[in-house]
């Protein structure tokens, strides 16, 4: 499959890793939108959060646990944000589910 995040998960495309285990990879975004901008992905290909079900959804809890650990390790004590974009209106450009962990600055609400 021609999926850039599957290739990153497999180590075929290099990335700056923040965390890795058997199920999840976290790596720094190439085009950071905040002082800390990390992408968390399942190693298994899931196209987007629209594909999450009761059966495969335990990976989402694990990803959030990794995000919380990273935020703590990176001293994001004042707060942080996790975002997942879904589909065209959601602004999704890579069709492998990913969660943006953003921190190190104050975030606007609502997002644009
Ligand atoms: P989306 O727009 O789908 O929510 O987010 C995709 C993100 O992936 C963007 O923030 C983009 O900068 C990042 N990205 C796309 N290709 C690569 C890549 O090859 N390496 C890294 N580190 N980030 C990438
Ligand atoms: Zn993929």
mmCIF file with all atom_site columns, C-alpha atoms and ligand atoms in Angstrom:
data_model
loop_
_atom_site.group_PDB
_atom_site.id
_atom_site.type_symbol
_atom_site.label_atom_id
_atom_site.label_alt_id
_atom_site.label_comp_id
_atom_site.label_asym_id
_atom_site.label_entity_id
_atom_site.label_seq_id
_atom_site.pdbx_PDB_ins_code
_atom_site.Cartn_x
_atom_site.Cartn_y
_atom_site.Cartn_z
_atom_site.occupancy
_atom_site.B_iso_or_equiv
_atom_site.pdbx_formal_charge
_atom_site.auth_seq_id
_atom_site.auth_comp_id
_atom_site.auth_asym_id
_atom_site.auth_atom_id
_atom_site.pdbx_PDB_model_num
ATOM   1   C  CA  . UNK A 1 1   ? 0.000   0.000  0.000  1.00 0.00 ? 1   UNK A CA  1
ATOM   2   C  CA  . UNK A 1 2   ? 1.256   3.448  -0.905 1.00 0.00 ? 2   UNK A CA  1
ATOM   3   C  CA  . UNK A 1 3   ? 0.814   5.069  2.515  1.00 0.00 ? 3   UNK A CA  1
ATOM   4   C  CA  . UNK A 1 4   ? 3.432   7.504  3.796  1.00 0.00 ? 4   UNK A CA  1
ATOM   5   C  CA  . UNK A 1 5   ? 2.655   6.839  7.479  1.00 0.00 ? 5   UNK A CA  1
ATOM   6   C  CA  . UNK A 1 6   ? 2.804   3.046  6.981  1.00 0.00 ? 6   UNK A CA  1
ATOM   7   C  CA  . UNK A 1 7   ? 6.262   3.648  5.462  1.00 0.00 ? 7   UNK A CA  1
ATOM   8   C  CA  . UNK A 1 8   ? 7.277   5.807  8.433  1.00 0.00 ? 8   UNK A CA  1
ATOM   9   C  CA  . UNK A 1 9   ? 5.951   3.115  10.832 1.00 0.00 ? 9   UNK A CA  1
ATOM   10  C  CA  . UNK A 1 10  ? 8.012   0.501  8.963  1.00 0.00 ? 10  UNK A CA  1
ATOM   11  C  CA  . UNK A 1 11  ? 11.146  2.695  9.045  1.00 0.00 ? 11  UNK A CA  1
ATOM   12  C  CA  . UNK A 1 12  ? 11.210  2.966  5.238  1.00 0.00 ? 12  UNK A CA  1
ATOM   13  C  CA  . UNK A 1 13  ? 10.885  6.768  5.497  1.00 0.00 ? 13  UNK A CA  1
ATOM   14  C  CA  . UNK A 1 14  ? 12.945  8.358  8.290  1.00 0.00 ? 14  UNK A CA  1
ATOM   15  C  CA  . UNK A 1 15  ? 11.308  10.347 11.080 1.00 0.00 ? 15  UNK A CA  1
ATOM   16  C  CA  . UNK A 1 16  ? 12.345  12.030 14.312 1.00 0.00 ? 16  UNK A CA  1
ATOM   17  C  CA  . UNK A 1 17  ? 10.843  9.663  16.857 1.00 0.00 ? 17  UNK A CA  1
ATOM   18  C  CA  . UNK A 1 18  ? 9.364   10.764 20.170 1.00 0.00 ? 18  UNK A CA  1
ATOM   19  C  CA  . UNK A 1 19  ? 8.022   7.357  21.297 1.00 0.00 ? 19  UNK A CA  1
ATOM   20  C  CA  . UNK A 1 20  ? 7.664   3.863  19.891 1.00 0.00 ? 20  UNK A CA  1
ATOM   21  C  CA  . UNK A 1 21  ? 6.299   0.518  21.024 1.00 0.00 ? 21  UNK A CA  1
ATOM   22  C  CA  . UNK A 1 22  ? 4.822   -2.481 19.244 1.00 0.00 ? 22  UNK A CA  1
ATOM   23  C  CA  . UNK A 1 23  ? 1.492   -0.747 18.491 1.00 0.00 ? 23  UNK A CA  1
ATOM   24  C  CA  . UNK A 1 24  ? 2.213   2.987  18.262 1.00 0.00 ? 24  UNK A CA  1
ATOM   25  C  CA  . UNK A 1 25  ? 4.751   5.405  16.805 1.00 0.00 ? 25  UNK A CA  1
ATOM   26  C  CA  . UNK A 1 26  ? 5.024   9.082  17.787 1.00 0.00 ? 26  UNK A CA  1
ATOM   27  C  CA  . UNK A 1 27  ? 7.186   11.342 15.640 1.00 0.00 ? 27  UNK A CA  1
ATOM   28  C  CA  . UNK A 1 28  ? 7.705   15.058 15.100 1.00 0.00 ? 28  UNK A CA  1
ATOM   29  C  CA  . UNK A 1 29  ? 5.642   16.738 12.365 1.00 0.00 ? 29  UNK A CA  1
ATOM   30  C  CA  . UNK A 1 30  ? 7.673   17.983 9.364  1.00 0.00 ? 30  UNK A CA  1
ATOM   31  C  CA  . UNK A 1 31  ? 5.731   21.264 9.338  1.00 0.00 ? 31  UNK A CA  1
ATOM   32  C  CA  . UNK A 1 32  ? 5.219   22.145 13.014 1.00 0.00 ? 32  UNK A CA  1
ATOM   33  C  CA  . UNK A 1 33  ? 2.223   24.317 13.944 1.00 0.00 ? 33  UNK A CA  1
ATOM   34  C  CA  . UNK A 1 34  ? 3.354   24.799 17.559 1.00 0.00 ? 34  UNK A CA  1
ATOM   35  C  CA  . UNK A 1 35  ? 6.671   24.619 19.464 1.00 0.00 ? 35  UNK A CA  1
ATOM   36  C  CA  . UNK A 1 36  ? 5.802   20.962 20.174 1.00 0.00 ? 36  UNK A CA  1
ATOM   37  C  CA  . UNK A 1 37  ? 3.989   19.185 17.329 1.00 0.00 ? 37  UNK A CA  1
ATOM   38  C  CA  . UNK A 1 38  ? 4.072   15.401 17.442 1.00 0.00 ? 38  UNK A CA  1
ATOM   39  C  CA  . UNK A 1 39  ? 2.022   12.944 15.388 1.00 0.00 ? 39  UNK A CA  1
ATOM   40  C  CA  . UNK A 1 40  ? 0.826   9.732  17.059 1.00 0.00 ? 40  UNK A CA  1
ATOM   41  C  CA  . UNK A 1 41  ? -0.125  6.881  14.744 1.00 0.00 ? 41  UNK A CA  1
ATOM   42  C  CA  . UNK A 1 42  ? -1.158  3.252  15.094 1.00 0.00 ? 42  UNK A CA  1
ATOM   43  C  CA  . UNK A 1 43  ? 1.352   0.990  13.321 1.00 0.00 ? 43  UNK A CA  1
ATOM   44  C  CA  . UNK A 1 44  ? -1.651  -0.846 11.894 1.00 0.00 ? 44  UNK A CA  1
ATOM   45  C  CA  . UNK A 1 45  ? -3.183  1.003  8.935  1.00 0.00 ? 45  UNK A CA  1
ATOM   46  C  CA  . UNK A 1 46  ? -6.501  2.607  9.906  1.00 0.00 ? 46  UNK A CA  1
ATOM   47  C  CA  . UNK A 1 47  ? -7.596  5.246  7.391  1.00 0.00 ? 47  UNK A CA  1
ATOM   48  C  CA  . UNK A 1 48  ? -9.100  7.725  9.840  1.00 0.00 ? 48  UNK A CA  1
ATOM   49  C  CA  . UNK A 1 49  ? -11.058 8.038  13.077 1.00 0.00 ? 49  UNK A CA  1
ATOM   50  C  CA  . UNK A 1 50  ? -14.143 7.353  10.965 1.00 0.00 ? 50  UNK A CA  1
ATOM   51  C  CA  . UNK A 1 51  ? -12.963 3.705  10.874 1.00 0.00 ? 51  UNK A CA  1
ATOM   52  C  CA  . UNK A 1 52  ? -12.862 3.358  14.676 1.00 0.00 ? 52  UNK A CA  1
ATOM   53  C  CA  . UNK A 1 53  ? -15.172 0.692  16.095 1.00 0.00 ? 53  UNK A CA  1
ATOM   54  C  CA  . UNK A 1 54  ? -15.728 -0.965 19.472 1.00 0.00 ? 54  UNK A CA  1
ATOM   55  C  CA  . UNK A 1 55  ? -13.501 -3.793 18.195 1.00 0.00 ? 55  UNK A CA  1
ATOM   56  C  CA  . UNK A 1 56  ? -10.426 -1.786 17.070 1.00 0.00 ? 56  UNK A CA  1
ATOM   57  C  CA  . UNK A 1 57  ? -10.847 1.249  19.364 1.00 0.00 ? 57  UNK A CA  1
ATOM   58  C  CA  . UNK A 1 58  ? -8.537  0.142  22.192 1.00 0.00 ? 58  UNK A CA  1
ATOM   59  C  CA  . UNK A 1 59  ? -5.673  1.611  20.145 1.00 0.00 ? 59  UNK A CA  1
ATOM   60  C  CA  . UNK A 1 60  ? -7.172  5.076  20.665 1.00 0.00 ? 60  UNK A CA  1
ATOM   61  C  CA  . UNK A 1 61  ? -6.985  4.721  24.455 1.00 0.00 ? 61  UNK A CA  1
ATOM   62  C  CA  . UNK A 1 62  ? -3.375  3.601  24.115 1.00 0.00 ? 62  UNK A CA  1
ATOM   63  C  CA  . UNK A 1 63  ? -2.543  6.567  21.858 1.00 0.00 ? 63  UNK A CA  1
ATOM   64  C  CA  . UNK A 1 64  ? -4.060  8.972  24.400 1.00 0.00 ? 64  UNK A CA  1
ATOM   65  C  CA  . UNK A 1 65  ? -2.056  7.347  27.190 1.00 0.00 ? 65  UNK A CA  1
ATOM   66  C  CA  . UNK A 1 66  ? 1.127   7.850  25.131 1.00 0.00 ? 66  UNK A CA  1
ATOM   67  C  CA  . UNK A 1 67  ? 0.104   11.480 24.420 1.00 0.00 ? 67  UNK A CA  1
ATOM   68  C  CA  . UNK A 1 68  ? -0.353  12.123 28.145 1.00 0.00 ? 68  UNK A CA  1
ATOM   69  C  CA  . UNK A 1 69  ? 3.043   10.584 28.906 1.00 0.00 ? 69  UNK A CA  1
ATOM   70  C  CA  . UNK A 1 70  ? 4.749   12.660 26.199 1.00 0.00 ? 70  UNK A CA  1
ATOM   71  C  CA  . UNK A 1 71  ? 3.066   15.868 27.404 1.00 0.00 ? 71  UNK A CA  1
ATOM   72  C  CA  . UNK A 1 72  ? 4.316   15.138 30.921 1.00 0.00 ? 72  UNK A CA  1
ATOM   73  C  CA  . UNK A 1 73  ? 7.830   14.247 29.752 1.00 0.00 ? 73  UNK A CA  1
ATOM   74  C  CA  . UNK A 1 74  ? 7.964   17.421 27.611 1.00 0.00 ? 74  UNK A CA  1
ATOM   75  C  CA  . UNK A 1 75  ? 6.790   19.574 30.525 1.00 0.00 ? 75  UNK A CA  1
ATOM   76  C  CA  . UNK A 1 76  ? 3.649   20.854 28.821 1.00 0.00 ? 76  UNK A CA  1
ATOM   77  C  CA  . UNK A 1 77  ? 2.348   21.792 32.263 1.00 0.00 ? 77  UNK A CA  1
ATOM   78  C  CA  . UNK A 1 78  ? 0.245   24.726 31.023 1.00 0.00 ? 78  UNK A CA  1
ATOM   79  C  CA  . UNK A 1 79  ? -1.771  22.528 28.697 1.00 0.00 ? 79  UNK A CA  1
ATOM   80  C  CA  . UNK A 1 80  ? -1.804  20.913 25.303 1.00 0.00 ? 80  UNK A CA  1
ATOM   81  C  CA  . UNK A 1 81  ? -4.167  19.817 22.565 1.00 0.00 ? 81  UNK A CA  1
ATOM   82  C  CA  . UNK A 1 82  ? -4.845  16.584 20.680 1.00 0.00 ? 82  UNK A CA  1
ATOM   83  C  CA  . UNK A 1 83  ? -6.493  16.877 17.254 1.00 0.00 ? 83  UNK A CA  1
ATOM   84  C  CA  . UNK A 1 84  ? -7.462  14.294 14.667 1.00 0.00 ? 84  UNK A CA  1
ATOM   85  C  CA  . UNK A 1 85  ? -8.643  15.542 11.283 1.00 0.00 ? 85  UNK A CA  1
ATOM   86  C  CA  . UNK A 1 86  ? -11.126 13.374 9.368  1.00 0.00 ? 86  UNK A CA  1
ATOM   87  C  CA  . UNK A 1 87  ? -11.821 13.681 5.660  1.00 0.00 ? 87  UNK A CA  1
ATOM   88  C  CA  . UNK A 1 88  ? -11.828 16.714 3.391  1.00 0.00 ? 88  UNK A CA  1
ATOM   89  C  CA  . UNK A 1 89  ? -13.862 19.049 5.607  1.00 0.00 ? 89  UNK A CA  1
ATOM   90  C  CA  . UNK A 1 90  ? -11.821 17.944 8.618  1.00 0.00 ? 90  UNK A CA  1
ATOM   91  C  CA  . UNK A 1 91  ? -8.599  18.913 6.844  1.00 0.00 ? 91  UNK A CA  1
ATOM   92  C  CA  . UNK A 1 92  ? -7.127  15.397 6.658  1.00 0.00 ? 92  UNK A CA  1
ATOM   93  C  CA  . UNK A 1 93  ? -4.268  15.200 4.136  1.00 0.00 ? 93  UNK A CA  1
ATOM   94  C  CA  . UNK A 1 94  ? -2.701  11.832 5.070  1.00 0.00 ? 94  UNK A CA  1
ATOM   95  C  CA  . UNK A 1 95  ? -5.157  8.936  4.981  1.00 0.00 ? 95  UNK A CA  1
ATOM   96  C  CA  . UNK A 1 96  ? -3.628  6.988  7.883  1.00 0.00 ? 96  UNK A CA  1
ATOM   97  C  CA  . UNK A 1 97  ? -5.234  7.925  11.200 1.00 0.00 ? 97  UNK A CA  1
ATOM   98  C  CA  . UNK A 1 98  ? -3.044  10.242 13.255 1.00 0.00 ? 98  UNK A CA  1
ATOM   99  C  CA  . UNK A 1 99  ? -3.421  12.405 16.326 1.00 0.00 ? 99  UNK A CA  1
ATOM   100 C  CA  . UNK A 1 100 ? -1.630  15.756 16.463 1.00 0.00 ? 100 UNK A CA  1
ATOM   101 C  CA  . UNK A 1 101 ? -0.192  16.547 19.909 1.00 0.00 ? 101 UNK A CA  1
ATOM   102 C  CA  . UNK A 1 102 ? 0.302   20.317 20.022 1.00 0.00 ? 102 UNK A CA  1
ATOM   103 C  CA  . UNK A 1 103 ? 1.805   22.312 22.860 1.00 0.00 ? 103 UNK A CA  1
ATOM   104 C  CA  . UNK A 1 104 ? 4.138   25.059 23.943 1.00 0.00 ? 104 UNK A CA  1
ATOM   105 C  CA  . UNK A 1 105 ? 1.838   27.948 23.067 1.00 0.00 ? 105 UNK A CA  1
ATOM   106 C  CA  . UNK A 1 106 ? -1.692  29.103 23.807 1.00 0.00 ? 106 UNK A CA  1
ATOM   107 C  CA  . UNK A 1 107 ? -4.259  27.608 21.389 1.00 0.00 ? 107 UNK A CA  1
ATOM   108 C  CA  . UNK A 1 108 ? -7.167  29.441 19.777 1.00 0.00 ? 108 UNK A CA  1
ATOM   109 C  CA  . UNK A 1 109 ? -10.760 28.219 19.953 1.00 0.00 ? 109 UNK A CA  1
ATOM   110 C  CA  . UNK A 1 110 ? -12.663 27.550 17.761 1.00 0.00 ? 110 UNK A CA  1
ATOM   111 C  CA  . UNK A 1 111 ? -10.054 26.178 15.332 1.00 0.00 ? 111 UNK A CA  1
ATOM   112 C  CA  . UNK A 1 112 ? -10.156 27.613 11.810 1.00 0.00 ? 112 UNK A CA  1
HETATM 113 P  P1  . LIG B 2 .   ? -3.414  16.086 8.483  1.00 0.00 ? 1   LIG B P1  1
HETATM 114 O  O1  . LIG B 2 .   ? -3.445  17.327 7.636  1.00 0.00 ? 1   LIG B O1  1
HETATM 115 O  O2  . LIG B 2 .   ? -3.695  14.862 7.649  1.00 0.00 ? 1   LIG B O2  1
HETATM 116 O  O3  . LIG B 2 .   ? -4.225  16.154 9.720  1.00 0.00 ? 1   LIG B O3  1
HETATM 117 O  O4  . LIG B 2 .   ? -1.929  15.980 9.001  1.00 0.00 ? 1   LIG B O4  1
HETATM 118 C  C1  . LIG B 2 .   ? -0.887  15.428 8.285  1.00 0.00 ? 1   LIG B C1  1
HETATM 119 C  C2  . LIG B 2 .   ? 0.386   15.927 8.917  1.00 0.00 ? 1   LIG B C2  1
HETATM 120 O  O5  . LIG B 2 .   ? 1.434   15.095 8.499  1.00 0.00 ? 1   LIG B O5  1
HETATM 121 C  C3  . LIG B 2 .   ? 0.748   17.358 8.512  1.00 0.00 ? 1   LIG B C3  1
HETATM 122 O  O6  . LIG B 2 .   ? 0.854   18.143 9.681  1.00 0.00 ? 1   LIG B O6  1
HETATM 123 C  C4  . LIG B 2 .   ? 2.093   17.192 7.794  1.00 0.00 ? 1   LIG B C4  1
HETATM 124 O  O7  . LIG B 2 .   ? 2.984   18.240 8.083  1.00 0.00 ? 1   LIG B O7  1
HETATM 125 C  C5  . LIG B 2 .   ? 2.592   15.870 8.321  1.00 0.00 ? 1   LIG B C5  1
HETATM 126 N  N1  . LIG B 2 .   ? 3.423   15.099 7.407  1.00 0.00 ? 1   LIG B N1  1
HETATM 127 C  C6  . LIG B 2 .   ? 3.107   14.763 6.127  1.00 0.00 ? 1   LIG B C6  1
HETATM 128 N  N2  . LIG B 2 .   ? 4.090   13.993 5.595  1.00 0.00 ? 1   LIG B N2  1
HETATM 129 C  C7  . LIG B 2 .   ? 5.039   13.853 6.572  1.00 0.00 ? 1   LIG B C7  1
HETATM 130 C  C8  . LIG B 2 .   ? 6.288   13.153 6.625  1.00 0.00 ? 1   LIG B C8  1
HETATM 131 O  O8  . LIG B 2 .   ? 6.742   12.505 5.668  1.00 0.00 ? 1   LIG B O8  1
HETATM 132 N  N3  . LIG B 2 .   ? 6.970   13.221 7.803  1.00 0.00 ? 1   LIG B N3  1
HETATM 133 C  C9  . LIG B 2 .   ? 6.495   13.923 8.883  1.00 0.00 ? 1   LIG B C9  1
HETATM 134 N  N4  . LIG B 2 .   ? 7.258   13.929 9.986  1.00 0.00 ? 1   LIG B N4  1
HETATM 135 N  N5  . LIG B 2 .   ? 5.326   14.582 8.856  1.00 0.00 ? 1   LIG B N5  1
HETATM 136 C  C10 . LIG B 2 .   ? 4.606   14.546 7.717  1.00 0.00 ? 1   LIG B C10 1
HETATM 137 ZN ZN1 . LIG B 2 .   ? -0.993  3.562  6.442  1.00 0.00 ? 2   LIG B ZN1 1
#
